[in-house]
CSV table of C-alpha atoms in Angstrom, one decimal:
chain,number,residue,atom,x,y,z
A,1,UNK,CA,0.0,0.0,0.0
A,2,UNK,CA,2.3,2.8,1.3
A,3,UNK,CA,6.1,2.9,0.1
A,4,UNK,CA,8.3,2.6,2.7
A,5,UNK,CA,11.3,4.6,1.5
A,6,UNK,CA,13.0,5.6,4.4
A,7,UNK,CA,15.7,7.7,3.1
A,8,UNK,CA,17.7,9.0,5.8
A,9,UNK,CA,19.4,12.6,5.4
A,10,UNK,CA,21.9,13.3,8.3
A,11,UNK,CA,22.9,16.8,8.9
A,12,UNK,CA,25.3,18.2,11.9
A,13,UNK,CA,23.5,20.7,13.7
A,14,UNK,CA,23.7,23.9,11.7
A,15,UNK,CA,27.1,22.8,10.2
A,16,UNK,CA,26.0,20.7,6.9
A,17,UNK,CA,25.6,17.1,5.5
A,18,UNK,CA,27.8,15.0,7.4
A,19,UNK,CA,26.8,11.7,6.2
A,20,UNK,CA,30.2,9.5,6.8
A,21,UNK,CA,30.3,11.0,10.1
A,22,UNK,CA,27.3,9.9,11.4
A,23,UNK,CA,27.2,6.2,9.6
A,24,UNK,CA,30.8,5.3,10.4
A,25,UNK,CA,30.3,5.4,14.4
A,26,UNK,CA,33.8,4.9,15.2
A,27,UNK,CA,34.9,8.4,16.5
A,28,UNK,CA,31.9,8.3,19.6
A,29,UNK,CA,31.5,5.8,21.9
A,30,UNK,CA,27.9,5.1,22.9
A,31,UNK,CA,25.7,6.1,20.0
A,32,UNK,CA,21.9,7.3,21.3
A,33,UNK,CA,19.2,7.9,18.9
A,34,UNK,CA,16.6,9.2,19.6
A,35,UNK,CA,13.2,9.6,17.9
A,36,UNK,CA,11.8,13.2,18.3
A,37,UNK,CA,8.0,14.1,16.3
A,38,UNK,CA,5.7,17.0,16.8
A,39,UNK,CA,4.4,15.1,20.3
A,40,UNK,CA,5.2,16.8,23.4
A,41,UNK,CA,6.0,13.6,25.2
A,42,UNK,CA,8.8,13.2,22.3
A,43,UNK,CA,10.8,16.3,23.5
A,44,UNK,CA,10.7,15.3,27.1
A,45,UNK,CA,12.1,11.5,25.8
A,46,UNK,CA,15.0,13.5,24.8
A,47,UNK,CA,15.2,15.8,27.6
A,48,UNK,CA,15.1,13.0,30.1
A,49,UNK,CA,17.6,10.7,27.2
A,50,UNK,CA,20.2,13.5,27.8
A,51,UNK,CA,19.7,14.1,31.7
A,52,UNK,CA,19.6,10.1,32.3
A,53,UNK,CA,21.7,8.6,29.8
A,54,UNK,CA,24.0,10.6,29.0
A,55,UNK,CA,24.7,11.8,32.3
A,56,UNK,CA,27.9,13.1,33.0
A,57,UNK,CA,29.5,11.4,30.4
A,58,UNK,CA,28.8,13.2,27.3
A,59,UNK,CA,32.1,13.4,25.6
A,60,UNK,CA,31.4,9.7,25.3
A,61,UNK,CA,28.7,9.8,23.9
A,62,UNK,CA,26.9,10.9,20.3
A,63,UNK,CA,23.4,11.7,20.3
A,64,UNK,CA,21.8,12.0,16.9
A,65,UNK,CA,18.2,13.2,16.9
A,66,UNK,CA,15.5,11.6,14.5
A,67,UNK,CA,12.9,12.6,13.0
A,68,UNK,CA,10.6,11.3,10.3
A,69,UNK,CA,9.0,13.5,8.1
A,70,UNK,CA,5.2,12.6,7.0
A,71,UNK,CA,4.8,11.1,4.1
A,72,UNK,CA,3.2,12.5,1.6
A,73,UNK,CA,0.8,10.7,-0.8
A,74,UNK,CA,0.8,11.2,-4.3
A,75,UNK,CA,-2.8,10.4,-4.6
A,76,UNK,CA,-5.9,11.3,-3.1
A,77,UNK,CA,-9.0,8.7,-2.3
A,78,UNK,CA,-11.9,11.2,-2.3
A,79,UNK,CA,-15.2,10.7,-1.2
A,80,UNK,CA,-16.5,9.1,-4.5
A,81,UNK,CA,-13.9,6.0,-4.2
A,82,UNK,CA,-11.6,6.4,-7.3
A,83,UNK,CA,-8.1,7.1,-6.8
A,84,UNK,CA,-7.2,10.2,-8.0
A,85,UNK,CA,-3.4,11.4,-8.7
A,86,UNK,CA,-3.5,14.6,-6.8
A,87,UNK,CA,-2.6,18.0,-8.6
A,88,UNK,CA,1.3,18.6,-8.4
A,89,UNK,CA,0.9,21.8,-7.2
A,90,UNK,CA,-1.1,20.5,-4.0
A,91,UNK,CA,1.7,18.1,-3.5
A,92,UNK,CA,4.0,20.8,-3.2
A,93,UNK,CA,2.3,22.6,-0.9
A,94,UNK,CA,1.6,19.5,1.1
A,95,UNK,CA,5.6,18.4,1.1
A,96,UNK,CA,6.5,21.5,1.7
A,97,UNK,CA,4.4,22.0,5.3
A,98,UNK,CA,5.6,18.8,6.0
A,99,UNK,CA,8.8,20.6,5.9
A,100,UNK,CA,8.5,23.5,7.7
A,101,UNK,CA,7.1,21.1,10.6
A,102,UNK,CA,10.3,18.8,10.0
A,103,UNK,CA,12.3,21.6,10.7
A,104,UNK,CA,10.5,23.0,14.0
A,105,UNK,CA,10.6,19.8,15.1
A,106,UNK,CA,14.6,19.5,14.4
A,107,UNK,CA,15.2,23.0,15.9
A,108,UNK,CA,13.3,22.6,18.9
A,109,UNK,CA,15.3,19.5,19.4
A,110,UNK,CA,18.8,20.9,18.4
A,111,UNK,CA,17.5,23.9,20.8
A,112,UNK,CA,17.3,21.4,23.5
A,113,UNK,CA,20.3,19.9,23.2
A,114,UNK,CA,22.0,23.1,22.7
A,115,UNK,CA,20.5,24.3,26.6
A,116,UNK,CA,22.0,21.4,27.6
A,117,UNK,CA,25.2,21.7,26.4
A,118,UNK,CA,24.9,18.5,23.7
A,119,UNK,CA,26.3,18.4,20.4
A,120,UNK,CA,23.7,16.7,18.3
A,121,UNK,CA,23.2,15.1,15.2
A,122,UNK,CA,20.3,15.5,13.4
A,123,UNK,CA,19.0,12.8,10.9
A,124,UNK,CA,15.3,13.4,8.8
A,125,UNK,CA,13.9,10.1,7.3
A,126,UNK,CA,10.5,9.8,5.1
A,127,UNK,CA,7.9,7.2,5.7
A,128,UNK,CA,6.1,5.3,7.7
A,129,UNK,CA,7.2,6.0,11.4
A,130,UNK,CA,7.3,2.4,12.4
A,131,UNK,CA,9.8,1.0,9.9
A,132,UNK,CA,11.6,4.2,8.9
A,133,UNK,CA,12.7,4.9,12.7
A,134,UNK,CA,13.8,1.0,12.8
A,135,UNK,CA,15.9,1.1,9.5
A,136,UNK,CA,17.1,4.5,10.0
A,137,UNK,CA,19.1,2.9,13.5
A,138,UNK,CA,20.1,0.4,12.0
A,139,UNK,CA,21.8,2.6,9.2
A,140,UNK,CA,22.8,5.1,12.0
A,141,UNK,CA,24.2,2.1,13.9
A,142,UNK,CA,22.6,3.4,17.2
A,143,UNK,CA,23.5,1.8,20.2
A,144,UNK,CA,20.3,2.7,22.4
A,145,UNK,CA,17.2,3.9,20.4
A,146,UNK,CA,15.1,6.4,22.7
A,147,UNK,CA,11.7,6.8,22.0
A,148,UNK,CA,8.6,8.4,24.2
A,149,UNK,CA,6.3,6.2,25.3
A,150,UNK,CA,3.4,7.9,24.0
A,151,UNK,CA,3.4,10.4,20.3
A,152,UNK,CA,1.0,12.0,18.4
A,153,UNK,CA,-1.8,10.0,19.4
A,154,UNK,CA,-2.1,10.9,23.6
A,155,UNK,CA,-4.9,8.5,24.1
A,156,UNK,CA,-5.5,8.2,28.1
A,157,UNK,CA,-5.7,4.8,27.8
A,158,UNK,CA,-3.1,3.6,25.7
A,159,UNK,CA,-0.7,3.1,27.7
A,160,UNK,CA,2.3,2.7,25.1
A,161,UNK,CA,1.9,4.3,21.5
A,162,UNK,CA,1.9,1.8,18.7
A,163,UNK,CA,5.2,2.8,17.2
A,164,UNK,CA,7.2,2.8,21.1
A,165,UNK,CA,5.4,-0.7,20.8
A,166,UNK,CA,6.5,-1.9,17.5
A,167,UNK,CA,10.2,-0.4,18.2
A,168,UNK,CA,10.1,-2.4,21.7
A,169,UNK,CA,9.6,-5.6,19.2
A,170,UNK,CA,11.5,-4.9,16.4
A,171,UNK,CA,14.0,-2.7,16.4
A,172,UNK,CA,17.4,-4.7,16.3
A,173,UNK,CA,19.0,-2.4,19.1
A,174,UNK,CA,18.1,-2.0,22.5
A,175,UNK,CA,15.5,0.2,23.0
A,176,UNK,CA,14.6,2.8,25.7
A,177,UNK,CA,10.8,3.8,26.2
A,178,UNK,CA,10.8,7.3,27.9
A,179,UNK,CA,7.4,7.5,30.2
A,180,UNK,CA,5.8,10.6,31.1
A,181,UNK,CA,6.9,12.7,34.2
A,182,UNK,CA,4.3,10.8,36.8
A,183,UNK,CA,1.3,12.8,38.2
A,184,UNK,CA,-0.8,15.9,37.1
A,185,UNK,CA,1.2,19.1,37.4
A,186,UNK,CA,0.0,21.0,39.8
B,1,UNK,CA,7.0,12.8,44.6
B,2,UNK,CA,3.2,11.8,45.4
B,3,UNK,CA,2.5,8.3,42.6
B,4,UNK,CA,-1.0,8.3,41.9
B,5,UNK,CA,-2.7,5.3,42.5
B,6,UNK,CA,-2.4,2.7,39.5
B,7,UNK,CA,-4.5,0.2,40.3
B,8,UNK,CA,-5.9,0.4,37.1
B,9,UNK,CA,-3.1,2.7,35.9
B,10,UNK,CA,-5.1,5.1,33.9
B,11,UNK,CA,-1.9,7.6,32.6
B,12,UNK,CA,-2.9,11.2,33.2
B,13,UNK,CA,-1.7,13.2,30.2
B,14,UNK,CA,0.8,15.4,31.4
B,15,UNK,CA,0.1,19.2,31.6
B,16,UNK,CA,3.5,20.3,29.6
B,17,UNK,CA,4.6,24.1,30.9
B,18,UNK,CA,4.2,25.8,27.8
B,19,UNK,CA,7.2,28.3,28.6
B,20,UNK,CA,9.4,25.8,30.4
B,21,UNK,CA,9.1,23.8,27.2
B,22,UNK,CA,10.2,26.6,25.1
B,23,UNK,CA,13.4,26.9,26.9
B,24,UNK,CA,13.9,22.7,27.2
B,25,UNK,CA,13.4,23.2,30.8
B,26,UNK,CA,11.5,19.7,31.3
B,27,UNK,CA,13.3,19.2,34.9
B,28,UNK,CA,16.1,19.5,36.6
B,29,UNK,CA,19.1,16.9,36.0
B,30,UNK,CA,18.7,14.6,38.5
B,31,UNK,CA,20.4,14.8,42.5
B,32,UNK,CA,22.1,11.7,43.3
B,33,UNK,CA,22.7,9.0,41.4
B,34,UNK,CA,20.7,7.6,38.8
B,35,UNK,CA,18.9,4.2,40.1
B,36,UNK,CA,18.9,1.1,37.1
B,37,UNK,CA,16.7,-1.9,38.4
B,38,UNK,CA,17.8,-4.7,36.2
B,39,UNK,CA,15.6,-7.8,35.9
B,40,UNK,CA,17.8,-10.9,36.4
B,41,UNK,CA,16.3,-14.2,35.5
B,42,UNK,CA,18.7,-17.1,34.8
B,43,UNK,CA,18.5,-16.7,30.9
B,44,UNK,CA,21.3,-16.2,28.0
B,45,UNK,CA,19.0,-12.4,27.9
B,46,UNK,CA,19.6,-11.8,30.8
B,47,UNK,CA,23.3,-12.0,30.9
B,48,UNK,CA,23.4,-10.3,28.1
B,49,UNK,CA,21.4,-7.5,29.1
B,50,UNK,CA,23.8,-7.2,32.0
B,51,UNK,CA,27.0,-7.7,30.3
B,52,UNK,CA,25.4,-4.7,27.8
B,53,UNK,CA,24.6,-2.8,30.8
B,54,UNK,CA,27.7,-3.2,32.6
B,55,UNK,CA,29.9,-2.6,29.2
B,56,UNK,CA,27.9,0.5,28.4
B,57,UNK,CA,27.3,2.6,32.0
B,58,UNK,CA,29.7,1.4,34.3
B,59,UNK,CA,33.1,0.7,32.3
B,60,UNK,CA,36.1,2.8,32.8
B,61,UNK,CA,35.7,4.5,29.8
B,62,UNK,CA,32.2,5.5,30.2
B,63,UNK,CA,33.0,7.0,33.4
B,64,UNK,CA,33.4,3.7,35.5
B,65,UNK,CA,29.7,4.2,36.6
B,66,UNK,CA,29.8,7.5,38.1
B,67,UNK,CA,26.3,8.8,39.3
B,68,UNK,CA,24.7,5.2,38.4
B,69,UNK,CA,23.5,2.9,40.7
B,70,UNK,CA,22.7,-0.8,39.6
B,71,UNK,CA,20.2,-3.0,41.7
B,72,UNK,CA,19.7,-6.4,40.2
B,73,UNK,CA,16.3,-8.5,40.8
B,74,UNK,CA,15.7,-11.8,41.0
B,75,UNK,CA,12.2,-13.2,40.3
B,76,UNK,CA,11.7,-16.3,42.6
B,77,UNK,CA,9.1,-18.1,41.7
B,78,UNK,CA,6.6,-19.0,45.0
B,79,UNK,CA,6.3,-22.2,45.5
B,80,UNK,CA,2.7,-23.4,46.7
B,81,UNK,CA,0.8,-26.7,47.0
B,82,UNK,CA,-0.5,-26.6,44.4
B,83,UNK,CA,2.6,-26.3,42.1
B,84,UNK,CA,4.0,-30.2,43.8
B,85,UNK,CA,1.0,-32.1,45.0
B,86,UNK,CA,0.5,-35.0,43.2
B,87,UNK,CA,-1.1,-38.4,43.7
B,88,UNK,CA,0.2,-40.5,46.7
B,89,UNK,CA,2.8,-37.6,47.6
B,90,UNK,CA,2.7,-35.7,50.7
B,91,UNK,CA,2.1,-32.3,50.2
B,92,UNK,CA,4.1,-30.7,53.2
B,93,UNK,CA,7.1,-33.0,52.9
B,94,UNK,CA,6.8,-32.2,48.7
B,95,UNK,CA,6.7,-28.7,49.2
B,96,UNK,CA,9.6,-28.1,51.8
B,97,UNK,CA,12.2,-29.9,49.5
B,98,UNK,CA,10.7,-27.4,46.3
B,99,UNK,CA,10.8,-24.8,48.6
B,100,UNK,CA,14.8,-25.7,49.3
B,101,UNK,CA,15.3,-26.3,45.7
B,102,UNK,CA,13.9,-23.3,44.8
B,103,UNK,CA,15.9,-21.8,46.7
B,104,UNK,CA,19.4,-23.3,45.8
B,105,UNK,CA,18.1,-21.9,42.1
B,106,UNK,CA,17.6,-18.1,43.3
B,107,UNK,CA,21.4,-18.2,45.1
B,108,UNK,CA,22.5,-19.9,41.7
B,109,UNK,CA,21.5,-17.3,40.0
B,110,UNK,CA,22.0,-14.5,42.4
B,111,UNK,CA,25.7,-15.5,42.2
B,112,UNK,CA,26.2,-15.8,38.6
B,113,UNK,CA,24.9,-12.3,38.9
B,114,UNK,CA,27.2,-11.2,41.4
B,115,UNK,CA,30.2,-12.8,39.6
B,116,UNK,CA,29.2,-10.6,36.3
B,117,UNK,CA,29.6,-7.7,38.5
B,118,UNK,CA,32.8,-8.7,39.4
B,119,UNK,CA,34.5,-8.9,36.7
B,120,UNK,CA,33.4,-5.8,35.4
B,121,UNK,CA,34.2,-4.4,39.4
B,122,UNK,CA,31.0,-3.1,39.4
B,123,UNK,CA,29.7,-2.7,43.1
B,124,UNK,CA,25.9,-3.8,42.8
B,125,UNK,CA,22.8,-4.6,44.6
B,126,UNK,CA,21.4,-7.8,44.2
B,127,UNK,CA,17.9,-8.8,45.3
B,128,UNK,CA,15.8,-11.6,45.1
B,129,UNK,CA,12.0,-11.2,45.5
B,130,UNK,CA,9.5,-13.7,45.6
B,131,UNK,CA,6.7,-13.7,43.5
B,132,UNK,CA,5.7,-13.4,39.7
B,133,UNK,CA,7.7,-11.6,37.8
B,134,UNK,CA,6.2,-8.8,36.9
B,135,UNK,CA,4.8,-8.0,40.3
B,136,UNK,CA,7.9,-8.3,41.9
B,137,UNK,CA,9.7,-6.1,39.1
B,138,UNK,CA,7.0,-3.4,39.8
B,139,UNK,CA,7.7,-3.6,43.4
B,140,UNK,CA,11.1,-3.5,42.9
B,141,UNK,CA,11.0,-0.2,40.7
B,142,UNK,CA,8.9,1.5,43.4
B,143,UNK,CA,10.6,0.3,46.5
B,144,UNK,CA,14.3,1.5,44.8
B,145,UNK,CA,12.6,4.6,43.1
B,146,UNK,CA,14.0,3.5,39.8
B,147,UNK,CA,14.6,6.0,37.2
B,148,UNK,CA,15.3,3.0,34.6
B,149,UNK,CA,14.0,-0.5,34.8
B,150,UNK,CA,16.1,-2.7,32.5
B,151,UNK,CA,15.0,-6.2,30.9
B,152,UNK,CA,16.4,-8.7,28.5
B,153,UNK,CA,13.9,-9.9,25.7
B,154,UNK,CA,12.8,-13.1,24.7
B,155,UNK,CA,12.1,-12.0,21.3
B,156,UNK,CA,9.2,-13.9,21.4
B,157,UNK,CA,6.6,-13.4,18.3
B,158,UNK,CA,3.2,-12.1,18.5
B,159,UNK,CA,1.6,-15.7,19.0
B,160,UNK,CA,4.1,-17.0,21.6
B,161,UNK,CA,3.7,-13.8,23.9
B,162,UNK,CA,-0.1,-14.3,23.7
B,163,UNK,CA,0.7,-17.9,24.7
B,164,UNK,CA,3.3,-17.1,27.5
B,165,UNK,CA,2.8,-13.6,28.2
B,166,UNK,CA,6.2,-11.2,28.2
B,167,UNK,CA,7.1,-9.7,31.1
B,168,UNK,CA,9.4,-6.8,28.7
B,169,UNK,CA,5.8,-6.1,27.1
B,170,UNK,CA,4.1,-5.6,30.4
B,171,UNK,CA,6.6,-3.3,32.1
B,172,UNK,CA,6.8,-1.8,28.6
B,173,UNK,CA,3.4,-0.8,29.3
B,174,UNK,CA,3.2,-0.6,32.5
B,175,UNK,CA,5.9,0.5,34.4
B,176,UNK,CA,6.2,3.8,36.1
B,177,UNK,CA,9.9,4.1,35.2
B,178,UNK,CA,11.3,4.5,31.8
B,179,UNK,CA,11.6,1.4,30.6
B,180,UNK,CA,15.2,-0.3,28.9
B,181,UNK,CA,14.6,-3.8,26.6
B,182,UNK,CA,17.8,-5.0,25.5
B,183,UNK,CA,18.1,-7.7,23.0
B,184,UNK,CA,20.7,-9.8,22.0
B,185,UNK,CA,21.4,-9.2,18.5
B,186,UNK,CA,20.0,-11.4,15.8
B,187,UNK,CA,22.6,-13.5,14.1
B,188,UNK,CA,22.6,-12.0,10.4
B,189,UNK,CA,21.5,-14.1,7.6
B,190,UNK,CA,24.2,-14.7,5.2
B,191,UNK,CA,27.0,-12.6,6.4
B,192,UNK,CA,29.5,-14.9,6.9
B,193,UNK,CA,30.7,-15.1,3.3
B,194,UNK,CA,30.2,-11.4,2.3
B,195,UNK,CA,33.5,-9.9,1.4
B,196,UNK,CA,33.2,-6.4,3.0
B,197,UNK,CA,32.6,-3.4,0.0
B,198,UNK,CA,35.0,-0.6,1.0
């Protein structure tokens, strides 16, 4: 149904396309990746990733922040049933807010790490969540794969989002699920 | 730090402060060391998981552990009368010598763990708690005020978990802590003969 093409486009933080870098994995020691989207709960994962993982050992360390950008369909299933291929034009528009919010997201991550005195990498891939987050560590060769343990989707009941869950089962490296801060704020 | 009762664990969406969040201000870096409660069952995952731990937090060069504290926990299975009794056996007599056995198991167990730490001359805690897993890991996370709870994995598939149940899914979703599954790599399919492209 959907492609899956998770191309993964790896950028130092403000500095430019530093593909080998971040694929070779030989210069850091403990490679963390960690899965950052629009959600709230995402930003804390990394928050809490760099307070309780890191630690105080953060010359050891690389973090590399990841974020997958919607995908956008090239055709539209409207009311009537038949597929149709949608205008170029509106996929233009539609890829490029997809943008715009891929690059909040990435600079409200990188400002995080930033405060916190973390040099990040930053990595975008395209596609389904699920698969593109998994393939995207492997390529990244993470060591620990952070991930919230609730996204978009902040049902009160669901007590683990569906990708945190599939990532828990598939994802080939060890995986940390970030849970909220406990309790209402007051 | 008041935990809401989670009986039936309904999550209360947190209420994010908008302009702490602007500024990355989710909390404060922790005061004291960072508690790991690692769940130590007598399984090839489990050494694993705590030879990855071990290699990865509390090695000299990651900082020989520094402002990390690792408790271990050992799930020891209750023995009851209804686990031994059996036709023509005596119950109580049964039960003492599964009990002892049992027992002998845990300190196994509890020493292979102990040994691990060892080597790696890693000071830890080691625990063992009676009772099903899961309950016991839950207790264990609130009675150490765990910051991580680390598990190995199974790697069971979809139909055996329904089958056995997985403890790593059920802290997954229910833990209060974050949660850590580590999984022994897969062996890859067909890599031994690849000559390695430069």
């Amino acid at each position: 149904m959907e492609e899956v093409t998770a191309t993964v486009v790896i950028e130092g933080a403000g500095v430019g396309p530093e593909v080998a870098e971040a694929t070779t994995a030989e210069k850091k020691g403990f490679k963390v990746v960690v899965a950052v989207d629009d959600s709230e709960i995402s930003h804390y994962a990394l928050s809490w990733a760099i307070d309780y993982v890191l630690a105080n050992r953060r010359e050891d360390c690389q973090l590399v922040v990841l974020h997958v950008q919607h995908f956008v369909e090239t055709f539209m299933y409207p009311v009537a049933g038949h597929a149709v291929y949608a205008p170029t034009l509106s996929i233009d528009a539609v890829r490029k807010a997809h943008e715009e919010n891929s690059k909040r997201v990435i600079s409200r991550a990188v400002d995080i790490c930033k405060s916190k005195h973390v040099d990040a990498l930053t990595a975008v891939a395209e596609g389904d969540p699920k698969d593109a987050i998994c393939e995207a560590a492997e390529k990244l060769h993470a060591d620990l794969l952070v991930v919230g343990s609730r996204g978009l989707g902040m049902i009160k009941r669901a007590f683990l989002g569906s990708v945190s869950d599939y990532l828990a089962h598939h994802a080939k490296c060890p995986v940390l699920i970030v849970k909220p801060p406990k309790g209402s704020h007051k | 730090m008041s935990t809401s009762g989670s009986s039936r664990g309904e999550h209360i969406v947190p209420e994010f402060d908008a302009e702490k969040v602007e500024k990355g201000l989710f909390h404060q870096a922790k005061e004291g060391k960072i508690t790991m409660v690692l769940a130590f069952d007598d399984s090839e995952h489990s050494f694993y998981a705590l030879e990855w731990t071990l290699n990865h937090f509390y090695s000299p060069a990651t900082g020989g552990g520094m402002g990390f504290q690792l408790v271990i926990v050992h799930a020891k299975r209750a023995m009851s009368a209804a686990n031994v009794s059996g036709p023509g056996t005596s119950a109580e007599e049964v039960l003492q010598d599964a009990e002892m056995d049992q027992r002998k198991l845990a300190a196994k167990t509890v020493e292979k763990a102990r040994a691990i730490c060892s080597a790696h001359s890693v000071e830890a805690v080691v625990e063992v708690m009676e009772g099903d897993a899961k309950h016991v890991l839950m207790e264990a996370v609130a009675k150490h005020h765990a910051d991580i709870l680390i598990l190995g994995s199974h790697g069971y598939n979809s139909v055996q978990r329904a089958f056995m149940g997985s403890v790593s899914d059920h802290m997954a979703h229910h833990a209060q802590c974050s949660v850590m599954i580590v999984k022994r790599p897969k062996p890859q399919k067909g890599t031994k003969k690849q000559t390695h492209k430069a």
